[in-house]
């Protein structure tokens, strides 16, 4: 059996170990928030936003942000059919209804025309997910939001390092959410971040994030409203501080891996990697390869071929509308079609060139037999 190639794996150096060790030894009592505040400040500076709140997950950040916008029973929230369930679950937990629309075949992100067509009097938000680090058409989505008075939220969990016409993904919407799960571009093991430029929204989420205790409340153990508990620990934040200190290097490595796949595959007819639109820089969290319909290559045959070569490759997300809790419907057209003939390629930071060549050799074998 050939050695295993993992699809993602964190890049951990002495720095992460040193900070985590320090937080474990010393980050208690009056020091128990130091790494958390440092991590929030550094992440905010990287993105160029006014406010950041570290959370235990991206799902938690989304849940609190949607609650702070007042989303609840009877409301509708529009998002793409192609998504991980984490972007949709908080909508359901708040009693609202996710409304799924199709993706664009080129970018794999939300189709703005279909978003506008799906708006009803109940629509309370649009969630733009920058899938695999590709960018949603934020100009179009923000214009639609403005026209209809509906906030546009950015789930930028996959888009660290992605830039839309000079603005970082996650910094453009009513709020942005990030994930530091072990598979993401920077990690804290589990973790997330809520970011916003809106002072009032920040204050509400800050209160919600601390079991509803306002930071101006003088009384002990006195919640002012029913809140949530989605906080990040100081030890996790210590790892985050080291990762964010290395963020440019970590993004550059992801981009270099995608670039190298492009080079190695440049003469391959019949398959295509992530699209890079003019004016958009993609953070390249996840290289995904889509095969032309004429090649007859399917997601199933790709999974089997990668598994046989001991390479950990993953499927493109299933259309959410096809999942049982959303009614097992037929997925949206492009969402279903792209999923049926594509595969996520391994892209962990420490991956070497030989491993990338092995992946590409396998792809050639599938294409040319
Ligand atoms: C990973 C991911 C999430 C979930 O992040 P958690 O930190 O695991 O909650 C949410 N949205 C997107 C787009 C993701 O890729």
Short mmCIF file of C-alpha atoms and ligand atoms in Angstrom, two decimals:
data_model
loop_
_atom_site.label_atom_id
_atom_site.label_comp_id
_atom_site.label_asym_id
_atom_site.label_seq_id
_atom_site.Cartn_x
_atom_site.Cartn_y
_atom_site.Cartn_z
CA UNK A 1 0.00 0.00 0.00
CA UNK A 2 1.34 3.45 -0.90
CA UNK A 3 1.71 5.96 1.97
CA UNK A 4 -1.45 7.87 2.83
CA UNK A 5 -1.91 11.43 1.54
CA UNK A 6 -4.25 13.31 3.91
CA UNK A 7 -6.59 15.89 2.37
CA UNK A 8 -6.05 18.53 5.06
CA UNK A 9 -3.96 18.66 8.23
CA UNK A 10 -2.95 21.67 10.34
CA UNK A 11 0.49 23.24 10.02
CA UNK A 12 1.85 23.28 13.57
CA UNK A 13 5.24 24.74 14.52
CA UNK A 14 7.20 25.43 17.71
CA UNK A 15 5.32 28.71 17.99
CA UNK A 16 1.90 27.07 18.42
CA UNK A 17 3.39 24.64 20.95
CA UNK A 18 5.08 27.47 22.89
CA UNK A 19 1.93 29.61 23.08
CA UNK A 20 -0.30 26.67 24.01
CA UNK A 21 2.18 25.59 26.69
CA UNK A 22 2.30 29.11 28.09
CA UNK A 23 -1.51 29.37 28.15
CA UNK A 24 -1.72 25.99 29.89
CA UNK A 25 0.87 26.92 32.50
CA UNK A 26 0.03 30.56 33.09
CA UNK A 27 -3.22 31.55 31.38
CA UNK A 28 -5.51 31.33 34.36
CA UNK A 29 -7.02 33.69 36.95
CA UNK A 30 -6.49 37.29 35.89
CA UNK A 31 -4.72 36.11 32.70
CA UNK A 32 -7.53 33.86 31.51
CA UNK A 33 -8.65 36.13 28.63
CA UNK A 34 -5.25 37.39 27.44
CA UNK A 35 -4.75 35.10 24.44
CA UNK A 36 -8.43 35.44 23.51
CA UNK A 37 -8.18 39.23 23.31
CA UNK A 38 -4.86 39.03 21.49
CA UNK A 39 -6.28 36.58 18.96
CA UNK A 40 -9.34 38.75 18.34
CA UNK A 41 -7.19 41.86 17.86
CA UNK A 42 -4.81 40.13 15.44
CA UNK A 43 -7.63 38.59 13.39
CA UNK A 44 -9.45 41.92 13.23
CA UNK A 45 -6.29 43.62 12.00
CA UNK A 46 -5.79 40.95 9.33
CA UNK A 47 -9.34 41.41 8.01
CA UNK A 48 -9.61 45.15 8.46
CA UNK A 49 -12.85 45.08 10.50
CA UNK A 50 -13.91 46.95 13.64
CA UNK A 51 -15.07 44.10 15.86
CA UNK A 52 -14.30 40.41 16.39
CA UNK A 53 -15.57 37.86 18.92
CA UNK A 54 -13.82 34.49 19.21
CA UNK A 55 -16.28 31.59 19.41
CA UNK A 56 -16.19 27.84 19.88
CA UNK A 57 -17.21 27.29 16.25
CA UNK A 58 -18.30 29.00 13.05
CA UNK A 59 -21.73 27.42 13.55
CA UNK A 60 -21.98 29.22 16.92
CA UNK A 61 -20.88 32.54 15.38
CA UNK A 62 -23.59 32.20 12.70
CA UNK A 63 -26.22 31.18 15.25
CA UNK A 64 -25.57 34.24 17.42
CA UNK A 65 -25.28 36.63 14.48
CA UNK A 66 -28.58 35.46 13.00
CA UNK A 67 -30.25 35.70 16.43
CA UNK A 68 -28.86 39.23 16.89
CA UNK A 69 -30.40 40.22 13.54
CA UNK A 70 -33.73 39.14 15.01
CA UNK A 71 -34.25 36.11 12.78
CA UNK A 72 -36.87 33.75 14.15
CA UNK A 73 -40.05 31.77 13.57
CA UNK A 74 -41.65 32.34 10.17
CA UNK A 75 -38.64 34.09 8.65
CA UNK A 76 -36.76 32.93 5.56
CA UNK A 77 -33.02 32.99 4.92
CA UNK A 78 -31.64 32.48 1.41
CA UNK A 79 -28.44 30.50 0.80
CA UNK A 80 -26.94 28.27 -1.87
CA UNK A 81 -28.11 24.67 -2.23
CA UNK A 82 -24.45 23.60 -2.37
CA UNK A 83 -23.23 24.02 1.20
CA UNK A 84 -22.09 22.24 4.31
CA UNK A 85 -25.05 21.84 6.71
CA UNK A 86 -23.33 24.13 9.28
CA UNK A 87 -24.46 27.18 7.30
CA UNK A 88 -28.11 26.06 7.37
CA UNK A 89 -28.55 24.42 10.80
CA UNK A 90 -28.57 27.70 12.84
CA UNK A 91 -31.42 29.02 10.65
CA UNK A 92 -33.50 25.98 11.55
CA UNK A 93 -32.54 26.16 15.26
CA UNK A 94 -33.95 29.71 15.32
CA UNK A 95 -37.26 28.48 13.89
CA UNK A 96 -36.70 30.09 10.49
CA UNK A 97 -36.69 28.41 7.08
CA UNK A 98 -33.65 28.05 4.83
CA UNK A 99 -34.48 28.76 1.18
CA UNK A 100 -32.03 27.07 -1.17
CA UNK A 101 -31.12 28.53 -4.54
CA UNK A 102 -28.79 27.21 -7.22
CA UNK A 103 -25.10 27.97 -7.67
CA UNK A 104 -23.34 29.37 -10.72
CA UNK A 105 -21.58 26.58 -12.62
CA UNK A 106 -18.46 28.71 -12.96
CA UNK A 107 -17.85 29.86 -9.37
CA UNK A 108 -19.90 27.24 -7.45
CA UNK A 109 -21.31 30.15 -5.40
CA UNK A 110 -24.78 31.67 -5.02
CA UNK A 111 -26.45 32.82 -8.28
CA UNK A 112 -27.49 36.46 -7.60
CA UNK A 113 -30.40 36.34 -10.11
CA UNK A 114 -31.90 33.34 -8.36
CA UNK A 115 -31.38 35.02 -4.99
CA UNK A 116 -33.41 38.01 -6.09
CA UNK A 117 -36.12 35.77 -7.56
CA UNK A 118 -36.38 33.89 -4.23
CA UNK A 119 -37.02 37.00 -2.11
CA UNK A 120 -40.43 37.13 -0.40
CA UNK A 121 -41.86 39.44 2.29
CA UNK A 122 -40.55 36.90 4.84
CA UNK A 123 -36.92 37.02 3.66
CA UNK A 124 -34.77 38.32 6.52
CA UNK A 125 -31.21 37.58 5.34
CA UNK A 126 -29.03 36.25 2.54
CA UNK A 127 -26.04 34.08 3.50
CA UNK A 128 -23.19 34.33 1.02
CA UNK A 129 -20.85 31.36 1.45
CA UNK A 130 -17.54 31.72 -0.36
CA UNK A 131 -17.37 28.05 -1.32
CA UNK A 132 -13.93 26.41 -1.17
CA UNK A 133 -12.42 29.92 -1.03
CA UNK A 134 -14.04 30.95 -4.34
CA UNK A 135 -15.86 34.26 -4.12
CA UNK A 136 -19.56 35.09 -4.31
CA UNK A 137 -20.39 38.07 -6.52
CA UNK A 138 -20.52 40.46 -3.56
CA UNK A 139 -21.26 43.55 -5.69
CA UNK A 140 -24.43 41.94 -7.02
CA UNK A 141 -25.47 40.45 -3.65
CA UNK A 142 -24.88 43.66 -1.68
CA UNK A 143 -26.87 45.61 -4.31
CA UNK A 144 -29.77 43.14 -4.01
CA UNK A 145 -29.60 43.38 -0.22
CA UNK A 146 -29.67 47.16 -0.39
CA UNK A 147 -32.58 47.23 -2.87
CA UNK A 148 -34.72 45.01 -0.67
CA UNK A 149 -33.48 46.11 2.76
CA UNK A 150 -32.13 42.64 3.56
CA UNK A 151 -28.77 42.07 5.31
CA UNK A 152 -26.15 40.02 3.45
CA UNK A 153 -24.12 37.77 5.76
CA UNK A 154 -20.79 36.25 4.75
CA UNK A 155 -19.95 32.75 5.91
CA UNK A 156 -16.24 33.05 5.17
CA UNK A 157 -15.20 29.82 6.92
CA UNK A 158 -13.56 28.60 3.71
CA UNK A 159 -12.33 31.99 2.54
CA UNK A 160 -9.41 33.03 4.71
CA UNK A 161 -7.09 34.77 2.24
CA UNK A 162 -9.84 35.42 -0.32
CA UNK A 163 -10.19 39.02 -1.50
CA UNK A 164 -13.01 40.59 -3.53
CA UNK A 165 -11.80 43.73 -5.37
CA UNK A 166 -9.52 44.74 -2.51
CA UNK A 167 -11.83 43.74 0.36
CA UNK A 168 -11.25 40.60 2.37
CA UNK A 169 -13.95 37.94 2.42
CA UNK A 170 -15.92 38.24 5.64
CA UNK A 171 -15.45 42.01 5.96
CA UNK A 172 -18.14 43.15 3.50
CA UNK A 173 -21.46 41.90 4.86
CA UNK A 174 -23.60 42.76 7.91
CA UNK A 175 -21.35 40.27 9.67
CA UNK A 176 -18.89 37.54 8.77
CA UNK A 177 -18.21 34.13 10.30
CA UNK A 178 -15.05 32.02 10.26
CA UNK A 179 -14.11 28.50 11.31
CA UNK A 180 -10.85 27.29 12.86
CA UNK A 181 -11.75 23.61 12.70
CA UNK A 182 -8.72 21.38 12.15
CA UNK A 183 -9.36 21.18 8.42
CA UNK A 184 -9.40 24.93 7.78
CA UNK A 185 -6.63 27.30 6.61
CA UNK A 186 -5.86 28.36 10.18
CA UNK A 187 -6.90 26.27 13.15
CA UNK A 188 -7.45 26.23 16.90
CA UNK A 189 -8.61 22.58 16.88
CA UNK A 190 -12.23 23.68 17.06
CA UNK A 191 -13.11 27.35 17.01
CA UNK A 192 -14.59 30.26 15.12
CA UNK A 193 -14.92 34.02 14.89
CA UNK A 194 -17.77 36.49 14.53
CA UNK A 195 -16.73 39.76 12.84
CA UNK A 196 -18.62 42.96 12.04
CA UNK A 197 -18.25 46.70 11.43
CA UNK A 198 -21.66 47.33 13.04
CA UNK A 199 -21.26 48.64 16.62
CA UNK A 200 -24.80 47.75 17.74
CA UNK A 201 -24.68 44.23 16.27
CA UNK A 202 -21.33 43.68 17.98
CA UNK A 203 -22.72 44.71 21.38
CA UNK A 204 -25.72 42.40 20.97
CA UNK A 205 -23.59 39.40 19.98
CA UNK A 206 -21.12 40.12 22.78
CA UNK A 207 -23.98 40.00 25.27
CA UNK A 208 -25.51 36.90 23.64
CA UNK A 209 -22.11 35.16 23.70
CA UNK A 210 -21.85 35.51 27.47
CA UNK A 211 -25.18 33.93 28.43
CA UNK A 212 -26.93 37.23 27.86
CA UNK A 213 -24.89 39.16 30.42
CA UNK A 214 -24.30 42.72 29.27
CA UNK A 215 -20.77 43.97 29.81
CA UNK A 216 -22.20 47.04 31.58
CA UNK A 217 -24.20 44.92 34.03
CA UNK A 218 -22.81 45.41 37.56
CA UNK A 219 -24.84 42.67 39.27
CA UNK A 220 -23.16 39.26 39.49
CA UNK A 221 -24.74 36.25 37.78
CA UNK A 222 -27.39 38.51 36.25
CA UNK A 223 -28.25 37.74 32.63
CA UNK A 224 -30.09 40.58 30.88
CA UNK A 225 -31.44 38.29 28.17
CA UNK A 226 -31.42 34.62 27.23
CA UNK A 227 -28.09 34.05 25.51
CA UNK A 228 -25.75 31.34 24.29
CA UNK A 229 -22.52 29.72 25.35
CA UNK A 230 -20.23 29.62 22.32
CA UNK A 231 -16.97 30.88 23.81
CA UNK A 232 -13.43 30.02 22.82
CA UNK A 233 -11.00 28.99 25.57
CA UNK A 234 -7.72 30.80 26.24
CA UNK A 235 -5.70 27.65 25.38
CA UNK A 236 -7.36 27.42 21.95
CA UNK A 237 -6.83 31.15 21.43
CA UNK A 238 -3.13 30.70 22.19
CA UNK A 239 -2.85 28.29 19.26
CA UNK A 240 -4.86 30.81 17.23
CA UNK A 241 -2.40 33.61 18.09
CA UNK A 242 0.45 31.56 16.64
CA UNK A 243 -1.59 30.64 13.55
CA UNK A 244 -2.65 34.23 12.87
CA UNK A 245 0.97 35.38 13.28
CA UNK A 246 1.71 32.97 10.40
CA UNK A 247 -1.47 33.69 8.44
CA UNK A 248 0.19 35.18 5.35
CA UNK A 249 2.52 32.18 5.09
CA UNK A 250 -0.36 29.73 5.61
CA UNK A 251 -2.50 31.42 2.93
CA UNK A 252 0.43 31.62 0.50
CA UNK A 253 1.06 27.90 0.92
CA UNK A 254 -2.59 27.06 0.13
CA UNK A 255 -2.44 29.29 -2.95
CA UNK A 256 0.87 27.73 -4.06
CA UNK A 257 -0.63 24.23 -3.84
CA UNK A 258 -3.58 25.24 -6.06
CA UNK A 259 -1.19 26.96 -8.46
CA UNK A 260 0.99 23.86 -8.66
CA UNK A 261 -2.06 21.68 -9.44
CA UNK A 262 -2.89 24.11 -12.26
CA UNK A 263 0.62 23.76 -13.66
CA UNK A 264 0.64 19.99 -13.43
CA UNK A 265 -2.81 19.72 -15.02
CA UNK A 266 -2.40 22.44 -17.67
CA UNK A 267 -2.35 20.01 -20.60
CA UNK A 268 -5.22 17.87 -19.29
CA UNK A 269 -8.30 18.29 -21.44
CA UNK A 270 -11.62 17.67 -19.77
CA UNK A 271 -11.18 18.88 -16.19
CA UNK A 272 -11.12 22.24 -14.46
CA UNK A 273 -9.96 23.57 -11.07
CA UNK A 274 -11.44 26.47 -9.03
CA UNK A 275 -12.29 29.49 -11.12
CA UNK A 276 -10.40 32.75 -10.49
CA UNK A 277 -12.54 35.69 -11.59
CA UNK A 278 -10.96 38.98 -12.57
CA UNK A 279 -10.60 41.21 -9.52
CA UNK A 280 -10.89 38.33 -7.07
CA UNK A 281 -8.03 36.61 -5.27
CA UNK A 282 -8.97 33.19 -4.00
CA UNK A 283 -7.58 31.96 -0.68
CA UNK A 284 -7.53 28.44 -2.16
CA UNK A 285 -8.68 26.61 0.97
CA UNK A 286 -9.81 23.64 -1.12
CA UNK A 287 -8.78 22.72 -4.66
CA UNK A 288 -11.75 21.06 -6.36
CA UNK A 289 -11.52 19.42 -9.76
CA UNK A 290 -14.60 19.27 -12.00
CA UNK A 291 -14.63 16.88 -14.98
CA UNK A 292 -16.43 17.76 -18.22
CA UNK A 293 -19.62 15.73 -18.83
CA UNK A 294 -18.09 14.31 -22.06
CA UNK A 295 -15.36 12.56 -20.03
CA UNK A 296 -18.06 10.44 -18.30
CA UNK A 297 -15.93 10.62 -15.13
CA UNK A 298 -18.20 10.50 -12.07
CA UNK A 299 -17.72 11.40 -8.44
CA UNK A 300 -18.19 7.70 -7.58
CA UNK A 301 -15.43 6.50 -9.89
CA UNK A 302 -13.14 9.27 -8.59
CA UNK A 303 -13.77 8.27 -4.97
CA UNK A 304 -12.98 4.66 -5.76
CA UNK A 305 -9.79 5.53 -7.67
CA UNK A 306 -8.47 7.83 -4.92
CA UNK A 307 -9.33 5.30 -2.18
CA UNK A 308 -7.49 2.55 -4.08
CA UNK A 309 -4.38 4.74 -4.21
CA UNK A 310 -4.64 5.61 -0.47
CA UNK A 311 -5.25 9.30 -1.23
CA UNK A 312 -7.78 11.05 1.00
CA UNK A 313 -9.97 13.00 -1.42
CA UNK A 314 -13.48 14.22 -0.59
CA UNK A 315 -16.77 14.68 -2.39
CA UNK A 316 -18.17 18.07 -3.39
CA UNK A 317 -20.95 18.98 -0.91
CA UNK A 318 -24.33 17.33 -1.53
CA UNK A 319 -27.17 19.76 -2.33
CA UNK A 320 -28.71 20.57 1.07
CA UNK A 321 -32.22 20.19 -0.36
CA UNK A 322 -31.42 16.54 -1.13
CA UNK A 323 -30.74 15.73 2.55
CA UNK A 324 -33.48 14.00 4.56
CA UNK A 325 -34.01 16.85 7.07
CA UNK A 326 -34.69 19.23 4.17
CA UNK A 327 -37.14 16.95 2.41
CA UNK A 328 -34.92 14.71 0.24
CA UNK A 329 -35.82 16.75 -2.83
CA UNK A 330 -34.03 16.82 -6.14
CA UNK A 331 -31.15 19.22 -5.64
CA UNK A 332 -30.87 22.42 -7.66
CA UNK A 333 -29.66 21.83 -11.22
CA UNK A 334 -26.08 23.11 -11.19
CA UNK A 335 -25.54 22.02 -7.56
CA UNK A 336 -26.47 18.43 -8.44
CA UNK A 337 -24.61 18.45 -11.73
CA UNK A 338 -21.26 19.79 -10.44
CA UNK A 339 -21.36 17.41 -7.46
CA UNK A 340 -21.86 14.41 -9.72
CA UNK A 341 -18.55 14.90 -11.54
CA UNK A 342 -16.04 16.49 -9.15
CA UNK A 343 -13.66 15.79 -6.27
CA UNK A 344 -11.77 17.79 -3.58
CA UNK A 345 -8.01 17.27 -3.95
CA UNK A 346 -5.62 17.00 -0.97
CA UNK A 347 -4.08 20.36 -0.04
CA UNK A 348 -2.54 20.22 3.43
CA UNK A 349 0.13 22.87 3.99
CA UNK A 350 3.06 20.48 4.42
CA UNK A 351 2.20 18.52 1.28
CA UNK A 352 5.25 18.06 -0.96
CA UNK A 353 5.64 18.15 -4.73
CA UNK A 354 5.96 14.38 -5.06
CA UNK A 355 2.59 14.00 -3.37
CA UNK A 356 1.00 16.54 -5.69
CA UNK A 357 2.49 14.69 -8.67
CA UNK A 358 1.08 11.42 -7.37
CA UNK A 359 -2.39 13.01 -7.17
CA UNK A 360 -2.11 14.36 -10.71
CA UNK A 361 -0.85 11.05 -12.06
CA UNK A 362 -3.93 9.40 -10.61
CA UNK A 363 -6.17 12.04 -12.23
CA UNK A 364 -4.48 11.36 -15.60
CA UNK A 365 -5.08 7.65 -15.13
CA UNK A 366 -8.79 8.25 -14.54
CA UNK A 367 -9.04 10.58 -17.54
CA UNK A 368 -6.98 8.65 -20.05
CA UNK A 369 -7.36 5.11 -18.66
C1 LIG B 1 -16.35 24.41 8.21
C2 LIG B 1 -17.51 25.28 7.87
C3 LIG B 1 -18.47 25.63 8.81
C4 LIG B 1 -18.52 25.01 10.16
O1 LIG B 1 -17.51 25.43 10.97
P1 LIG B 1 -17.47 24.90 12.49
O2 LIG B 1 -16.36 25.69 13.06
O3 LIG B 1 -17.20 23.44 12.40
O4 LIG B 1 -18.79 25.22 13.08
C5 LIG B 1 -19.45 26.53 8.47
N1 LIG B 1 -19.53 27.05 7.23
C6 LIG B 1 -18.64 26.71 6.29
C7 LIG B 1 -18.76 27.34 4.94
C8 LIG B 1 -17.61 25.80 6.56
O5 LIG B 1 -16.75 25.45 5.62
#
